[in-house]
Amino acid sequence: MADLNDRILALAGGVGGAKLALGLAGELPPDALTVVVNTADDFDHLGLSISPDLDTVMYTLAGVANPETGWGRRQETWTVMEALGQLGGETWFRLGDKDLATHIERTRRLRTGETLSAVTRDLARRLGVRCAIVPMTDDAVRTIVTTDQGDLAFQDWFVRLHCEPAVRSLHFAGAATATPHPVLQDPPDLRGIVICPSNPFVSVAPILAVPGVRDMIERLKVPKVAVTPIVGGQAIKGPAAKMLAELGHDVSALGVARYYKGLIDGFVLDQADAGLAPAIEALGIEVQVTDTMMRNDLDKRRLAASTLDFVDALARSLQHS
Amino acid sequence: MADLNDRILALAGGVGGAKLALGLAGELPPDALTVVVNTADDFDHLGLSISPDLDTVMYTLAGVANPETGWGRRQETWTVMEALGQLGGETWFRLGDKDLATHIERTRRLRTGETLSAVTRDLARRLGVRCAIVPMTDDAVRTIVTTDQGDLAFQDWFVRLHCEPAVRSLHFAGAATATPHPVLQDPPDLRGIVICPSNPFVSVAPILAVPGVRDMIERLKVPKVAVTPIVGGQAIKGPAAKMLAELGHDVSALGVARYYKGLIDGFVLDQADAGLAPAIEALGIEVQVTDTMMRNDLDKRRLAASTLDFVDALARSLQHS
């Protein structure tokens, strides 16, 4: 069994990933958790460099996230957006006043030549986050959604068009030439890898698309566990279920487990989907059934603890295999 | 005498210039006033393109200026700045939330290749300004203050260092290659030119430093009137008096009139300085003595009306000369 100080590497997108990351941060010493975050949703808007998933994870871990939306900051105001609307500016992507400070400061620093990793580390520290939050890469990778209305930049599809155009395929522009974050090139001794309950196609896939990352994960002899983002055939949040259907997958936790086949050793399945366990086990993936719904901070801690127990149990069976 | 529909071209910097511009806007039909604004105070800060004088004039003419400070917007909030401070960002240049919307939108449009003139025209229109506000040039001109502590960018000297370092000289980087705004290249028929009570050295001089502008003004056979920015040896606002002293001028309205000699036909002198009238007249400059203090909107209208009367009186004497 891995030493308890060995690290957990968690792969996360936005809201769902951030919730489990918060649970993991509660269960682990600060230096034992590294959250690798998708940056393929990042975009330039209003002249600002916006990193929605990094910010959702950062705000959540800092305890300043908006509990209603899951994104943005709590006790937010919208004065800049209102004034921008008065000036004829674009307001379809809602940026609160406090949140804007993050984008303004990040943009300023990136322009001075700092890396996204360095800026993220400092902003997170300033907000009181103690574990490591790292972008999957410091290079620009951008999700392009090929739809029945043509190719769309991710936020155009996701926010401006409310995910409505049917998805035919996805690609991650810039991924092929991106350099993974150092922690993905040369990971420390790991207790395990946790794929958070994030969208497999637009949150996790971009991380895996950065050259070497998927290979590194497949090669490592540590437990790799995914937590389902689908319960009862529905996504907890976001367009994962719609994407499963439109991309020809089973709209279920089984569809997700199949998608991760070859990458993971274990799958955390919601109790509502317990009936899918045999089919997932038939893929050669161990299953842990639990309540995966994270309604409050206690739920997040409980799911994190259960996931870590599963990781450790898998470590024991890996040792015996 | 010029037709009343002929235009007034007003040269303005920030607060004092904006006040008289508001008075002029009250006295003139909208299409009869063009306010040419100094842009040498403009700077890039927090990754944003900030045009302090353009904004002060625009907010003042739109009736949304902060009446306490003279700059920024009324009923302003400071949420972004506070959040930025929490993130370790630079907060020495105070940007309110509503004001930030202006900078964000201007910066975004400039990056798409729009000119500062075009952006200013549209923002002003959106805020309800009916007369024309134009930057002296669409090119970057930047005031550099040579001080006893070395060369400083204008806002560094003005805001960050509170005008404290003694001024030895000023220059306007980029002015020599700047193209004046079209209205300064080929002015319409003018009733007269008004140099607002702005700082002669850092608000008016940069406008005159754009190639061709000073020549154009000198050449035009229309009345040119400056309104004193100095009353009783003091600047109404800002460092004009300090600069007069440090640059070796008389610290008085007379010092200002001497500085404008050759450029202007008339000088509007405050009643407190009536004793200086003969010395200014000895320079070949006509003098109008009035109350130049603009404490409220009525004062602004009254000073504007008095200045326009002076312009028209000078037009009559120019016709007879």
XYZ file of C-alpha atoms in Angstrom:
642
model
C 0.000 0.000 0.000
C 1.224 3.471 -0.879
C 2.449 5.746 1.864
C -0.290 8.160 2.878
C 1.969 11.032 1.968
C 2.225 9.873 -1.620
C 0.250 12.069 -3.879
C -3.048 11.886 -5.552
C -3.104 13.277 -9.067
C -6.655 14.347 -9.875
C -7.764 15.249 -13.407
C -10.569 17.772 -13.414
C -12.685 20.020 -15.551
C -15.112 22.513 -14.054
C -17.922 22.187 -11.560
C -18.078 18.409 -10.925
C -14.327 18.080 -10.901
C -13.973 21.013 -8.547
C -16.451 19.485 -6.107
C -14.539 16.224 -5.829
C -11.259 18.141 -5.690
C -12.625 20.015 -2.667
C -13.538 16.687 -1.059
C -10.055 15.321 -1.762
C -8.465 18.496 -0.378
C -10.399 17.887 2.839
C -9.171 14.295 3.087
C -5.509 14.815 2.179
C -2.580 16.872 3.459
C -2.091 19.910 1.169
C 1.120 18.587 -0.356
C -0.529 15.275 -1.248
C -2.986 16.629 -3.803
C -2.273 17.923 -7.278
C -5.289 18.865 -9.375
C -4.534 18.893 -13.101
C -7.110 21.064 -14.801
C -8.402 21.188 -18.359
C -7.510 24.397 -20.176
C -9.101 23.602 -23.538
C -12.168 25.637 -22.484
C -9.934 28.682 -22.082
C -10.613 31.540 -24.412
C -9.889 35.146 -25.096
C -12.900 37.322 -24.519
C -13.169 41.079 -24.106
C -9.388 41.085 -24.528
C -9.017 38.958 -21.414
C -7.510 35.504 -21.000
C -10.244 33.464 -19.371
C -9.635 30.006 -17.880
C -13.055 28.823 -16.739
C -12.089 25.409 -15.376
C -8.953 26.621 -13.585
C -11.015 29.341 -11.953
C -13.853 27.036 -10.945
C -11.362 24.693 -9.293
C -9.455 27.579 -7.706
C -12.536 29.367 -6.375
C -14.006 26.097 -5.093
C -10.826 25.095 -3.273
C -10.497 28.636 -1.896
C -14.054 28.529 -0.552
C -15.055 31.584 -2.588
C -17.051 29.831 -5.328
C -20.642 30.762 -5.994
C -22.642 27.899 -4.459
C -25.657 28.571 -6.703
C -23.915 28.358 -10.066
C -20.799 26.327 -9.270
C -18.792 28.819 -11.352
C -17.765 32.355 -10.553
C -17.349 33.891 -7.130
C -19.770 34.064 -4.228
C -21.300 37.410 -3.195
C -20.615 38.566 -6.714
C -21.752 41.851 -8.254
C -22.230 42.648 -11.954
C -21.498 46.342 -12.235
C -18.904 46.061 -14.999
C -21.158 43.839 -17.134
C -24.049 46.271 -16.759
C -21.876 49.227 -17.732
C -20.440 47.200 -20.597
C -23.935 46.487 -21.858
C -24.662 50.210 -21.785
C -21.590 50.741 -23.985
C -22.710 48.127 -26.507
C -20.147 45.553 -25.384
C -20.571 41.775 -25.442
C -22.276 40.462 -22.347
C -23.266 36.910 -23.330
C -20.407 35.495 -21.257
C -21.236 36.702 -17.757
C -18.210 37.876 -15.820
C -18.791 39.162 -12.306
C -16.804 42.042 -10.854
C -14.666 39.957 -8.480
C -14.174 37.318 -11.140
C -13.023 40.005 -13.596
C -10.182 40.910 -11.265
C -8.862 37.370 -11.758
C -9.017 37.675 -15.546
C -7.484 41.136 -15.566
C -4.586 40.063 -13.360
C -4.016 36.779 -15.205
C -4.085 38.535 -18.579
C -1.661 41.212 -17.424
C 0.798 38.648 -16.114
C 0.585 36.373 -19.139
C 1.395 39.400 -21.304
C 4.545 39.987 -19.273
C 5.638 36.468 -20.236
C 4.694 34.550 -17.091
C 3.390 31.035 -17.672
C -0.198 30.076 -16.945
C 1.158 27.616 -14.344
C 3.052 30.343 -12.519
C 0.124 32.758 -12.598
C -2.292 30.050 -11.437
C 0.010 29.033 -8.590
C 0.255 32.585 -7.356
C -3.427 33.477 -7.715
C -4.449 30.269 -5.921
C -1.968 30.957 -3.118
C -3.297 34.494 -2.743
C -6.814 33.113 -2.395
C -5.626 30.702 0.281
C -5.568 27.434 -1.683
C -2.989 25.088 -0.166
C -2.897 22.151 -2.590
C -1.485 22.378 -6.108
C -3.700 23.439 -9.020
C -1.952 23.073 -12.362
C -3.065 23.657 -15.926
C -2.610 20.584 -18.144
C -0.242 22.676 -20.269
C 1.051 26.227 -20.508
C 0.388 26.157 -24.247
C -2.867 27.189 -25.866
C -5.164 24.233 -26.538
C -8.676 25.021 -27.677
C -11.652 22.685 -27.988
C -13.372 22.985 -31.341
C -16.874 21.504 -31.495
C -17.850 20.258 -34.926
C -21.631 20.526 -35.010
C -24.506 20.358 -37.439
C -23.985 24.143 -37.697
C -20.277 23.879 -38.461
C -17.178 24.243 -36.312
C -17.626 26.287 -33.153
C -15.206 27.481 -30.509
C -16.112 25.745 -27.284
C -17.549 28.711 -25.378
C -19.554 29.755 -28.420
C -21.172 26.364 -28.418
C -21.346 25.941 -24.647
C -22.427 29.366 -23.420
C -23.534 31.467 -26.341
C -25.517 28.697 -28.084
C -26.451 26.861 -24.858
C -24.981 23.545 -26.176
C -27.834 23.374 -28.667
C -26.076 22.509 -31.963
C -25.714 18.715 -32.222
C -22.126 17.559 -31.733
C -20.553 15.477 -34.502
C -16.969 15.449 -33.292
C -14.495 17.323 -31.163
C -10.924 18.257 -31.624
C -8.396 20.058 -29.522
C -6.578 22.652 -31.598
C -2.995 23.049 -30.484
C -2.949 19.842 -28.450
C -0.562 18.024 -30.795
C 2.194 20.565 -30.178
C 1.453 21.323 -26.522
C 3.945 20.475 -23.796
C 2.334 18.863 -20.772
C 2.756 20.461 -17.365
C 5.942 19.087 -15.693
C 3.879 17.095 -13.178
C 2.473 15.155 -16.135
C 5.878 14.626 -17.698
C 7.620 13.386 -14.604
C 5.011 12.653 -11.952
C 6.057 12.264 -8.313
C 5.438 8.964 -6.527
C 1.707 8.606 -6.713
C -0.814 6.928 -4.450
C -3.181 6.971 -7.383
C -4.814 8.908 -10.163
C -8.410 10.071 -9.842
C -10.405 11.135 -12.877
C -12.980 13.451 -11.374
C -16.672 13.402 -12.390
C -16.054 15.818 -15.244
C -17.203 15.677 -18.841
C -15.171 12.876 -20.500
C -15.222 14.530 -23.928
C -14.466 18.165 -23.217
C -12.852 18.123 -19.764
C -10.868 14.900 -19.491
C -10.158 14.124 -23.166
C -8.239 17.390 -23.714
C -5.924 16.554 -20.801
C -5.338 13.090 -22.280
C -4.766 14.671 -25.721
C -1.677 16.561 -24.587
C 1.210 14.492 -25.991
C 2.520 11.895 -23.563
C -0.186 12.275 -20.939
C -2.298 9.285 -21.869
C 0.841 7.125 -22.253
C 2.177 8.283 -18.900
C -1.072 7.384 -17.166
C -1.321 3.998 -18.907
C 2.304 3.206 -18.056
C 2.187 4.102 -14.360
C 1.698 1.144 -12.020
C -0.648 2.935 -9.666
C -4.399 2.669 -9.271
C -6.387 4.804 -11.674
C -9.955 5.471 -10.771
C -12.690 7.417 -12.566
C -15.722 8.754 -10.723
C -18.857 8.690 -12.848
C -20.193 11.982 -14.148
C -23.417 10.224 -15.229
C -26.101 9.038 -12.809
C -29.275 7.359 -13.996
C -28.426 8.229 -17.588
C -28.213 11.945 -16.786
C -25.293 14.293 -16.378
C -25.225 15.933 -12.945
C -24.414 19.180 -14.731
C -23.582 20.134 -18.275
C -23.832 18.458 -21.643
C -22.119 15.102 -20.970
C -25.285 13.040 -21.550
C -26.159 14.947 -24.720
C -22.608 14.412 -25.978
C -22.643 10.684 -25.158
C -25.773 10.352 -27.293
C -24.612 12.547 -30.157
C -21.190 10.898 -30.312
C -22.771 7.413 -30.439
C -22.036 6.185 -26.928
C -24.343 4.527 -24.446
C -25.953 7.341 -22.443
C -25.004 5.833 -19.117
C -22.186 5.281 -16.688
C -21.401 2.181 -18.759
C -20.846 4.397 -21.808
C -18.362 6.440 -19.772
C -16.596 3.347 -18.398
C -16.235 1.989 -21.938
C -14.780 5.331 -23.032
C -12.140 5.068 -20.278
C -11.367 1.388 -20.943
C -7.616 0.762 -21.059
C -6.952 3.840 -19.004
C -8.542 3.045 -15.645
C -8.468 0.183 -13.133
C -11.523 1.246 -11.195
C -14.823 3.018 -11.700
C -16.885 4.665 -8.971
C -20.503 4.032 -9.890
C -23.521 5.672 -8.354
C -25.796 3.494 -6.244
C -28.641 4.332 -8.622
C -26.706 2.557 -11.382
C -25.606 -0.478 -9.353
C -27.170 -2.708 -12.000
C -24.461 -1.599 -14.469
C -21.648 -2.980 -12.273
C -21.394 -6.416 -13.941
C -21.170 -4.897 -17.429
C -18.408 -2.525 -16.298
C -16.546 -5.330 -14.512
C -16.774 -7.311 -17.746
C -14.576 -4.550 -19.274
C -11.846 -5.518 -16.791
C -12.600 -2.515 -14.608
C -13.203 -2.875 -10.862
C -16.324 -1.135 -9.597
C -17.122 0.636 -6.360
C -20.767 1.472 -5.824
C -21.586 4.439 -3.629
C -23.661 7.604 -3.439
C -21.809 9.891 -5.853
C -24.140 12.893 -5.507
C -22.253 15.847 -3.989
C -25.022 18.027 -2.582
C -22.926 19.554 0.193
C -19.396 19.613 1.583
C -19.998 16.519 3.686
C -21.001 14.592 0.549
C -17.803 15.762 -1.155
C -15.665 14.546 1.735
C -17.518 11.224 1.875
C -17.156 10.593 -1.878
C -13.499 11.604 -1.724
C -12.834 9.283 1.220
C -14.641 6.434 -0.496
C -12.670 7.042 -3.710
C -9.380 7.068 -1.786
C -10.337 3.803 -0.057
C -11.033 2.334 -3.488
C -7.633 3.552 -4.746
C -5.915 1.881 -1.798
C -7.875 -1.346 -2.255
C -6.886 -1.380 -5.927
C -3.256 -0.791 -4.912
C -3.358 -3.928 -2.802
C -4.776 -6.017 -5.641
C -2.257 -4.502 -8.110
C 0.516 -5.623 -5.727
C -0.877 -9.144 -5.745
C -1.312 -9.331 -9.508
C -19.203 87.947 -37.498
C -19.238 84.197 -37.899
C -22.522 82.437 -38.411
C -23.766 80.998 -35.126
C -23.754 77.544 -36.670
C -20.048 77.702 -37.384
C -18.138 75.511 -35.086
C -16.134 75.996 -31.975
C -13.036 73.863 -31.757
C -12.132 73.433 -28.102
C -8.807 72.008 -26.973
C -9.068 70.213 -23.659
C -7.259 68.039 -21.180
C -9.011 66.535 -18.176
C -11.102 68.047 -15.394
C -10.876 71.807 -16.103
C -11.192 71.314 -19.836
C -14.161 69.016 -19.383
C -15.946 71.574 -17.220
C -15.696 74.309 -19.827
C -16.574 71.813 -22.564
C -19.788 71.044 -20.665
C -20.535 74.767 -20.476
C -19.886 75.136 -24.206
C -22.077 72.113 -24.946
C -24.868 73.860 -23.070
C -24.455 77.073 -25.088
C -24.043 75.551 -28.561
C -26.016 73.265 -30.865
C -24.500 69.738 -30.745
C -23.054 69.939 -34.247
C -21.312 73.231 -33.449
C -18.882 71.892 -30.849
C -15.854 69.701 -31.406
C -13.745 68.972 -28.358
C -10.207 67.909 -29.244
C -8.765 66.016 -26.318
C -5.216 65.350 -25.201
C -4.232 61.690 -25.391
C -0.640 62.001 -24.182
C -1.802 60.985 -20.669
C -3.068 57.708 -22.116
C -1.347 54.607 -20.900
C -1.531 50.869 -20.810
C -2.270 49.593 -17.359
C -3.448 46.178 -16.214
C -3.391 45.243 -19.890
C -6.005 47.911 -20.615
C -5.813 50.969 -22.854
C -6.697 53.867 -20.592
C -7.453 57.363 -21.924
C -7.985 59.486 -18.814
C -8.659 62.829 -20.496
C -10.963 61.429 -23.171
C -12.936 59.665 -20.462
C -13.130 62.704 -18.202
C -14.483 64.776 -21.091
C -16.832 61.998 -22.204
C -18.213 61.273 -18.727
C -18.606 64.993 -18.010
C -20.467 65.681 -21.253
C -22.598 62.571 -20.684
C -23.526 63.743 -17.190
C -22.114 60.593 -15.603
C -18.886 62.036 -14.188
C -18.094 61.785 -10.517
C -18.780 65.277 -9.166
C -16.438 64.777 -6.186
C -13.291 63.821 -8.078
C -13.952 65.255 -11.546
C -12.649 61.983 -13.009
C -14.278 58.581 -13.144
C -18.002 57.851 -13.035
C -20.611 58.861 -10.501
C -22.189 56.281 -8.205
C -19.098 54.198 -8.764
C -18.188 50.970 -6.978
C -14.719 49.465 -6.488
C -15.306 45.724 -6.364
C -12.815 44.796 -9.077
C -10.045 46.895 -7.505
C -10.646 45.301 -4.100
C -10.549 41.797 -5.571
C -7.463 42.748 -7.570
C -5.743 43.896 -4.379
C -6.551 40.526 -2.812
C -4.824 38.846 -5.782
C -1.695 40.977 -5.412
C -2.485 43.126 -8.444
C -1.577 46.784 -8.911
C -4.138 49.123 -7.411
C -2.322 52.494 -7.323
C -4.318 53.693 -10.329
C -7.900 53.532 -9.093
C -10.320 52.201 -11.669
C -13.966 51.931 -10.652
C -16.180 49.111 -11.848
C -18.246 51.176 -14.298
C -15.146 52.963 -15.516
C -13.453 49.596 -16.106
C -16.187 48.669 -18.565
C -15.074 51.622 -20.691
C -11.450 50.495 -20.632
C -12.323 46.875 -21.331
C -14.513 47.778 -24.288
C -12.072 50.338 -25.691
C -9.157 47.902 -25.364
C -11.083 45.112 -27.053
C -12.039 47.312 -29.983
C -8.595 48.820 -30.422
C -7.219 45.270 -30.606
C -9.615 44.494 -33.439
C -8.024 47.374 -35.356
C -10.586 50.129 -34.757
C -9.139 53.608 -34.320
C -9.289 55.476 -31.028
C -11.427 58.107 -32.800
C -13.967 55.545 -33.919
C -14.128 53.869 -30.525
C -14.433 57.225 -28.740
C -17.199 58.360 -31.091
C -19.199 55.226 -30.449
C -18.689 55.097 -26.676
C -19.635 58.761 -26.351
C -22.735 58.243 -28.482
C -23.741 55.252 -26.345
C -23.430 57.412 -23.239
C -25.625 60.065 -24.832
C -23.024 62.696 -25.752
C -24.248 64.719 -28.726
C -21.265 66.917 -29.610
C -18.029 65.559 -31.075
C -15.217 64.365 -28.811
C -12.070 63.544 -30.752
C -8.624 62.427 -29.690
C -5.863 64.707 -30.944
C -4.467 61.724 -32.858
C -5.126 58.026 -33.287
C -1.414 57.362 -32.841
C 0.244 56.714 -29.491
C 1.752 59.867 -27.999
C 3.048 59.609 -24.451
C 4.128 62.396 -22.123
C 7.502 61.707 -20.530
C 8.307 63.829 -17.488
C 12.017 64.430 -16.986
C 12.403 64.987 -13.256
C 15.085 65.188 -10.603
C 14.452 61.447 -10.242
C 14.899 60.700 -13.937
C 12.428 60.187 -16.780
C 8.972 59.082 -15.723
C 5.904 58.034 -17.668
C 3.216 60.634 -17.036
C 0.870 58.564 -14.872
C 3.800 57.309 -12.831
C 4.682 60.890 -12.053
C 1.117 62.183 -11.801
C -0.705 59.456 -9.894
C 1.790 57.019 -8.453
C 4.269 59.682 -7.269
C 1.616 62.391 -6.639
C 3.476 64.901 -8.892
C 6.220 65.102 -6.280
C 9.430 64.780 -8.340
C 10.470 68.235 -9.599
C 9.896 68.661 -13.333
C 12.899 69.665 -15.452
C 11.376 69.186 -18.872
C 8.655 67.370 -20.749
C 8.563 65.600 -24.035
C 5.870 63.832 -25.971
C 7.160 60.497 -27.216
C 5.635 59.596 -30.562
C 4.355 63.109 -31.270
C 6.794 63.757 -34.107
C 5.385 60.889 -36.158
C 1.744 61.182 -35.108
C -0.973 62.078 -37.595
C -3.407 64.668 -36.283
C -7.102 63.846 -36.169
C -8.729 64.837 -39.500
C -10.551 67.767 -37.845
C -7.121 69.232 -37.059
C -5.821 68.637 -40.580
C -8.727 70.141 -42.404
C -10.896 72.037 -39.928
C -14.436 73.025 -40.877
C -15.387 76.697 -40.957
C -14.781 77.818 -37.417
C -16.361 80.474 -35.282
C -13.291 80.252 -33.083
C -10.847 78.121 -31.177
C -11.054 77.859 -27.396
C -8.160 76.585 -25.346
C -9.871 75.313 -22.231
C -8.507 75.922 -18.722
C -6.340 72.821 -18.875
C -2.704 72.389 -17.954
C -0.687 74.215 -20.663
C 2.304 71.863 -20.391
C 0.744 68.411 -20.228
C -2.760 68.894 -21.655
C -2.518 71.584 -24.328
C 1.153 71.318 -25.353
C 0.800 67.672 -26.477
C -2.079 68.626 -28.784
C 0.053 71.438 -30.232
C 2.989 69.036 -30.581
C 1.190 66.844 -33.092
C 2.721 67.832 -36.439
C 0.795 70.573 -38.206
C -1.578 71.433 -35.366
C 0.191 74.505 -34.053
C 0.736 75.772 -37.634
C -2.906 75.166 -38.509
C -4.078 77.153 -35.476
C -1.631 79.985 -36.097
C -2.623 80.161 -39.764
C -6.404 80.197 -39.289
C -7.988 83.654 -39.403
C -10.439 82.997 -36.598
C -10.401 84.158 -32.990
C -8.328 81.994 -30.681
C -9.011 82.343 -27.009
C -7.435 80.685 -23.987
C -9.216 80.499 -20.644
C -6.835 80.765 -17.722
C -6.152 77.612 -15.716
C -4.413 79.732 -13.043
C -6.248 81.998 -10.609
C -4.412 83.995 -7.971
C -1.208 82.150 -8.748
C -2.786 78.785 -8.042
C -3.995 76.011 -10.312
C -7.690 75.234 -9.844
C -6.747 71.571 -9.959
C -3.588 69.652 -10.683
C 0.082 70.522 -11.000
C -0.027 73.484 -13.412
C 1.284 76.000 -10.851
C 4.039 73.652 -9.690
C 5.045 73.101 -13.318
C 5.056 76.820 -14.129
C 7.508 77.328 -11.266
C 9.697 74.323 -12.006
C 9.883 75.109 -15.718
C 10.931 78.726 -15.007
C 7.692 80.539 -15.843
C 5.893 83.195 -13.872
C 3.482 81.353 -11.575
C 0.480 83.354 -12.684
C -2.039 83.816 -15.467
C 0.566 86.105 -17.030
C 2.993 83.174 -17.202
C 0.328 81.168 -19.032
C -0.491 84.033 -21.410
C 3.202 84.419 -22.246
C 3.394 80.695 -22.918
C 0.527 80.994 -25.423
C 1.891 84.178 -27.067
C 1.776 83.935 -30.863
C -0.951 81.321 -30.682
C -3.879 83.217 -29.178
C -5.714 86.480 -29.804
C -7.542 86.598 -26.518
C -7.113 85.510 -22.911
C -9.910 85.033 -20.398
C -8.522 86.211 -17.076
C -10.082 85.684 -13.696
C -11.431 88.747 -11.909
C -9.027 87.997 -9.042
C -6.155 88.611 -11.460
C -7.570 91.735 -13.147
C -4.369 93.551 -12.274
C -2.477 91.364 -14.750
C -4.570 92.572 -17.713
C -2.232 95.368 -18.824
C 0.807 93.071 -18.855
C -1.083 90.485 -20.942
C -2.385 93.160 -23.307
C 1.211 94.341 -23.699
C 1.882 90.908 -25.261
C -0.584 91.789 -28.031
C -3.294 89.603 -26.504
C -6.779 90.958 -25.829
C -8.089 90.275 -22.326
C -11.545 89.541 -20.991
C -11.887 89.656 -17.227
C -14.584 87.523 -15.642
C -15.266 85.043 -12.875
C -13.589 81.889 -14.253
C -14.332 79.618 -11.280
C -16.634 76.764 -12.336
C -18.203 75.646 -9.073
C -21.439 74.382 -10.631
C -23.153 73.893 -13.982
C -24.460 77.454 -14.020
C -20.890 78.744 -13.644
C -19.815 76.555 -16.547
C -22.566 77.919 -18.780
C -21.800 81.484 -17.743
C -18.048 81.140 -18.419
C -18.774 79.419 -21.741
C -21.199 82.166 -22.785
C -18.728 84.854 -21.779
C -15.935 83.102 -23.689
C -18.138 82.816 -26.798
C -19.012 86.528 -26.545
C -15.291 87.259 -26.363
C -14.675 85.080 -29.444
C -17.334 86.989 -31.380
C -15.990 90.367 -30.236
C -12.511 89.333 -31.382
C -13.990 88.237 -34.726
C -15.343 91.731 -35.240
C -11.974 93.331 -34.477
C -10.159 90.777 -36.708
C -12.499 91.811 -39.557
C -11.591 95.443 -38.994
C -7.850 94.845 -38.811
